[in-house]
Coordinates of C-alpha atoms in Angstrom, one line a residue:
X24 CA 13.5 -11.3 37.9
X25 CA 16.7 -9.0 36.9
X26 CA 16.8 -10.9 33.2
X27 CA 14.1 -10.5 32.5
X28 CA 14.1 -6.9 33.0
X29 CA 16.9 -6.5 30.8
X30 CA 15.1 -8.4 27.9
X31 CA 12.2 -6.1 28.3
X32 CA 14.8 -3.4 28.0
X33 CA 16.3 -4.4 25.4
X34 CA 13.5 -5.1 23.5
X35 CA 11.7 -2.0 24.1
X36 CA 15.0 -0.1 22.4
X37 CA 14.3 -2.8 19.6
X38 CA 10.7 -2.3 19.0
X39 CA 11.4 1.7 19.7
X40 CA 13.8 2.0 17.1
X41 CA 11.7 0.2 14.8
X42 CA 9.4 2.8 15.5
X43 CA 12.3 5.7 14.7
X44 CA 12.7 3.4 10.8
X45 CA 8.6 3.3 10.5
X46 CA 8.7 7.6 10.6
X47 CA 11.8 7.9 8.5
X48 CA 9.9 5.8 5.6
X49 CA 6.8 8.1 6.4
X50 CA 9.2 11.7 5.3
X51 CA 10.4 9.4 2.5
X52 CA 6.8 8.6 1.0
X53 CA 5.7 11.5 2.3
X54 CA 8.3 13.5 0.1
X55 CA 9.0 10.8 -3.1
X56 CA 7.3 11.9 -6.0
X57 CA 5.9 8.6 -6.9
X58 CA 2.4 9.7 -8.8
X59 CA 4.0 11.1 -11.8
X60 CA 4.6 7.6 -12.8
X61 CA 2.1 6.3 -13.4
X62 CA 1.9 6.1 -17.3
X63 CA -1.1 8.1 -19.2
X64 CA -1.3 10.8 -16.0
X65 CA -3.2 13.3 -18.2
X66 CA -6.1 11.1 -18.1
X67 CA -6.0 11.9 -14.8
X68 CA -5.3 14.9 -13.8
X69 CA -9.5 15.7 -12.1
X70 CA -8.6 13.3 -9.7
X71 CA -6.5 13.9 -6.7
X72 CA -3.8 10.6 -5.7
X73 CA -2.0 13.1 -2.9
X74 CA -4.7 11.6 -1.0
X75 CA -2.2 10.3 2.4
X76 CA 0.7 13.1 1.5
X77 CA 0.3 15.3 4.5
X78 CA -0.8 12.2 6.8
X79 CA 2.6 10.9 5.8
X80 CA 4.5 14.5 6.1
X81 CA 3.2 16.0 9.0
X82 CA 3.1 12.7 11.3
X83 CA 7.1 11.1 9.8
X84 CA 9.0 13.5 11.4
X85 CA 6.7 13.2 14.9
X86 CA 7.6 10.1 14.9
X87 CA 11.2 10.5 14.1
X88 CA 11.3 13.2 18.0
X89 CA 9.6 10.8 20.0
X90 CA 11.3 7.2 18.5
X91 CA 15.0 9.9 20.2
X92 CA 12.9 10.2 23.0
X93 CA 12.0 6.6 23.6
X94 CA 15.2 5.6 22.9
X95 CA 16.4 8.2 24.7
X96 CA 14.2 6.8 28.0
X97 CA 14.5 3.4 27.6
X98 CA 18.4 3.6 27.3
X99 CA 18.6 5.5 30.0
X100 CA 15.8 4.0 32.6
X101 CA 14.0 7.5 33.1
X102 CA 10.3 6.3 34.4
X103 CA 9.0 9.2 34.5
X104 CA 9.7 9.3 30.4
X105 CA 9.1 6.5 29.5
X106 CA 5.5 6.5 30.2
X107 CA 5.4 11.1 28.8
X108 CA 7.1 8.8 25.9
X109 CA 4.2 6.0 25.5
X110 CA 1.3 8.5 26.3
X111 CA 1.9 10.7 23.1
X112 CA 2.9 8.3 21.4
X113 CA -0.4 6.8 22.5
X114 CA -1.9 10.5 20.3
X115 CA -0.6 10.6 18.0
X116 CA -1.8 7.2 17.1
X117 CA -4.6 7.8 17.6
X118 CA -4.5 11.3 15.4
X119 CA -3.1 9.2 12.6
X120 CA -7.0 6.6 12.7
X121 CA -8.9 9.9 13.2
X122 CA -7.4 11.3 9.9
X123 CA -6.3 8.5 8.0
X124 CA -9.2 6.8 8.2
X125 CA -10.7 8.0 4.5
X126 CA -7.8 6.9 2.6
X127 CA -10.0 3.8 3.1
X128 CA -12.7 5.2 1.7
X129 CA -11.0 7.1 -0.9
X130 CA -9.4 3.6 -2.0
X131 CA -12.8 2.3 -3.1
X132 CA -13.7 5.1 -4.6
X133 CA -10.4 5.8 -6.6
X134 CA -12.2 1.9 -8.8
X135 CA -15.6 3.5 -9.9
X136 CA -14.2 7.2 -10.6
X137 CA -10.9 5.9 -13.3
X138 CA -14.4 4.4 -13.9
X139 CA -15.9 7.4 -15.6
X140 CA -12.8 8.8 -16.4
X141 CA -12.5 5.6 -19.2
X142 CA -15.4 6.0 -20.0
X143 CA -15.7 10.6 -21.0
X144 CA -12.6 9.7 -23.0
X145 CA -13.4 6.6 -24.8
X146 CA -13.8 6.8 -28.4
X147 CA -9.6 6.9 -28.4
X148 CA -8.8 8.1 -31.9
X149 CA -10.5 11.6 -30.5
X150 CA -8.1 11.9 -27.5
X151 CA -5.5 14.6 -27.6
X152 CA -2.4 12.7 -30.0
X153 CA 0.1 13.4 -26.8
X154 CA -2.2 10.6 -24.9
X155 CA -2.8 8.6 -27.6
X156 CA 0.6 8.5 -28.0
X157 CA 0.9 7.2 -24.1
X158 CA -0.8 4.8 -24.8
X159 CA 0.4 3.3 -27.7
X160 CA 3.3 2.8 -25.9
X161 CA 2.2 1.7 -22.9
X162 CA 0.1 -0.7 -25.3
X163 CA 3.3 -2.6 -26.9
X164 CA 4.8 -2.6 -24.0
X165 CA 2.2 -4.1 -21.6
X166 CA 0.1 -6.1 -24.8
X167 CA -3.6 -4.7 -24.6
X168 CA -5.3 -2.5 -26.6
X169 CA -8.5 -0.5 -24.9
X170 CA -8.8 0.8 -21.4
X171 CA -11.9 -1.5 -21.0
X172 CA -11.4 -3.2 -24.6
X173 CA -10.0 -2.3 -28.2
X174 CA -13.4 -1.7 -29.2
X175 CA -12.8 1.5 -27.0
X176 CA -10.4 2.5 -30.2
X177 CA -14.1 2.5 -33.4
X178 CA -13.2 1.3 -36.4
X179 CA -9.5 3.0 -35.9
X180 CA -7.2 0.6 -33.7
X181 CA -3.4 1.5 -34.3
X182 CA -0.8 -0.4 -34.9
X183 CA 0.1 -1.1 -31.2
X184 CA -3.4 -3.6 -31.0
X185 CA -1.8 -5.9 -33.3
X186 CA -0.6 -9.6 -32.2
X187 CA -0.5 -12.7 -34.6
X188 CA -2.6 -15.8 -33.2
X189 CA 0.1 -18.3 -32.1
X190 CA -2.1 -20.9 -34.1
X191 CA -3.1 -18.9 -37.5
X192 CA -6.9 -18.7 -37.8
X193 CA -8.4 -21.5 -40.8
X194 CA -9.1 -19.9 -44.4
X195 CA -13.5 -19.7 -42.9
X196 CA -12.2 -18.6 -39.8
X197 CA -11.7 -14.7 -41.6
X198 CA -14.7 -13.5 -41.1
X199 CA -15.5 -12.4 -37.0
X200 CA -18.0 -13.8 -34.8
X201 CA -19.7 -13.2 -31.3
X202 CA -19.2 -16.6 -30.6
X203 CA -15.2 -16.7 -31.5
X204 CA -15.1 -13.2 -30.0
X205 CA -16.0 -14.5 -26.3
X206 CA -15.5 -18.3 -27.1
X207 CA -11.5 -17.1 -27.4
X208 CA -11.8 -14.2 -24.7
X209 CA -9.3 -15.2 -22.2
X210 CA -6.6 -15.7 -25.0
X211 CA -3.5 -13.3 -26.2
X212 CA -4.9 -12.2 -29.5
X213 CA -8.6 -12.1 -30.4
X214 CA -10.2 -11.4 -33.3
X215 CA -11.8 -7.4 -34.2
X216 CA -14.9 -6.5 -36.8
X217 CA -13.8 -6.2 -40.2
X218 CA -14.3 -2.0 -40.5
X219 CA -10.7 -1.2 -40.0
X220 CA -9.6 1.0 -42.7
X221 CA -6.6 -1.9 -43.4
X222 CA -5.8 -3.2 -47.8
X223 CA -7.2 -6.6 -48.5
X224 CA -4.1 -8.6 -47.6
X225 CA -3.1 -7.1 -44.7
X226 CA -7.2 -8.5 -42.8
X227 CA -6.2 -11.8 -41.7
X228 CA -3.3 -10.3 -39.6
X229 CA -4.1 -6.8 -38.9
X230 CA -8.1 -7.5 -37.4
X231 CA -6.2 -9.5 -34.8
X232 CA -6.1 -7.5 -31.4
X233 CA -5.0 -8.0 -27.8
X234 CA -7.3 -9.4 -25.9
X235 CA -5.9 -7.7 -22.0
X236 CA -7.3 -3.7 -21.8
X237 CA -5.3 -1.3 -20.8
X238 CA -7.5 -0.2 -17.8
X239 CA -7.5 -2.6 -14.6
X240 CA -2.9 -2.0 -15.2
X241 CA -4.0 1.9 -15.8
X242 CA -6.3 1.3 -12.1
X243 CA -3.2 -1.3 -10.7
X244 CA -0.7 2.4 -11.6
X245 CA -3.5 4.8 -9.7
X246 CA -4.0 2.3 -6.0
X247 CA -0.8 1.5 -5.6
X248 CA 0.4 5.0 -4.2
X249 CA -2.8 4.7 -2.2
X250 CA -1.9 1.0 -0.8
X251 CA 1.7 2.0 -0.1
X252 CA 0.3 4.6 2.1
X253 CA -2.2 2.5 3.9
X254 CA 0.5 -0.7 4.3
X255 CA 3.0 1.9 5.5
X256 CA 0.2 3.2 8.8
X257 CA -1.1 0.2 9.5
X258 CA 3.3 -1.1 9.8
X259 CA 3.1 2.0 12.5
X260 CA -0.4 1.3 14.4
X261 CA 1.1 -1.5 14.9
X262 CA 5.0 -1.1 16.2
X263 CA 3.7 2.2 18.3
X264 CA 1.3 -0.5 20.1
X265 CA 3.8 -2.4 20.5
X266 CA 6.1 0.3 21.6
X267 CA 4.0 1.8 23.7
X268 CA 3.2 -1.8 25.4
X269 CA 7.3 -2.7 26.5
X270 CA 7.3 1.4 28.0
X271 CA 4.2 1.3 29.6
X272 CA 5.7 -2.4 31.6
X273 CA 9.1 -1.0 32.3
X274 CA 8.4 2.9 33.6
X275 CA 5.0 0.9 35.9
X276 CA 7.8 -1.2 36.9
X277 CA 7.9 0.0 39.8
X278 CA 3.3 -1.9 40.3
X279 CA 3.7 -5.1 38.5
X280 CA 6.7 -6.5 40.3
X281 CA 7.4 -8.4 42.9
X282 CA 8.5 -7.1 46.0
X283 CA 11.8 -9.2 47.6
X284 CA 11.6 -11.6 50.2
X285 CA 13.9 -13.0 52.8
X286 CA 13.0 -16.2 54.3
X287 CA 14.6 -17.8 57.7
X288 CA 13.8 -21.0 59.2
X289 CA 12.2 -21.2 62.5
X290 CA 11.0 -24.2 65.0
X291 CA 10.3 -27.7 63.7
X292 CA 12.0 -26.9 59.7
X293 CA 9.6 -23.8 59.0
X294 CA 10.3 -21.4 56.9
X295 CA 9.1 -17.9 57.3
X296 CA 8.9 -15.6 54.2
X297 CA 8.4 -11.3 55.5
X298 CA 8.8 -8.9 52.6
X299 CA 13.0 -7.6 52.8
X300 CA 14.0 -4.7 54.8
X301 CA 14.6 -1.5 52.5
X302 CA 17.8 -0.5 52.3
X303 CA 17.4 3.5 53.6

């Protein structure tokens, strides 16, 4: 029983240390500026990507302070302090679940909000020149074109969208058709409509554009901060539940621990069990 109690005490200290680490992570993510890494961030000025930051900024320091309290209680084996720590962590857990629950709804609404931004930004050749430059950088680095397709640029497809197909098309296929574009939809390059103001000598090369749109890439950048915050809060919830259970087990030890007994052999080799008298 003493060995089991020692293991339980060590495990509670380890879990409480993990809880403190999760609090430090919440502080770091809450005060870090990871939203500024989104390409073409100017497109999403009307969208709020800071949801959940206040949750991490408030509950992160509180978790660190309470974790230090729990570590001291478990190390010194102070049962009343263990019970107080368990109660406070439970209150923090409930409060965080109530405050952070809208994050899930924000994540589900983000896709529709981003799609609306894409719709309002097209045609892309009419947006601000700085945004066009940022889009050109993204298209050149990630081999994509447009927000939803190359048609977002209408008749002014930039050079960053152009690509060379792996196999040059036959001479008879220089004019695009809807069936050909559909069949090449999964290829890295597709043939765009032939209404661009390009010299005839360059039509064969320049009318092939990247088939992948840049919209899904931008969506992943927008969703990453929210998913990161949800993941941190989920990890905190799991660790806090484990810490509460272990500290309650230590704090309420006298209610579940079997009392010591002593055995005596009486007549006819019968064994008699009776509670061991207290030293006091």
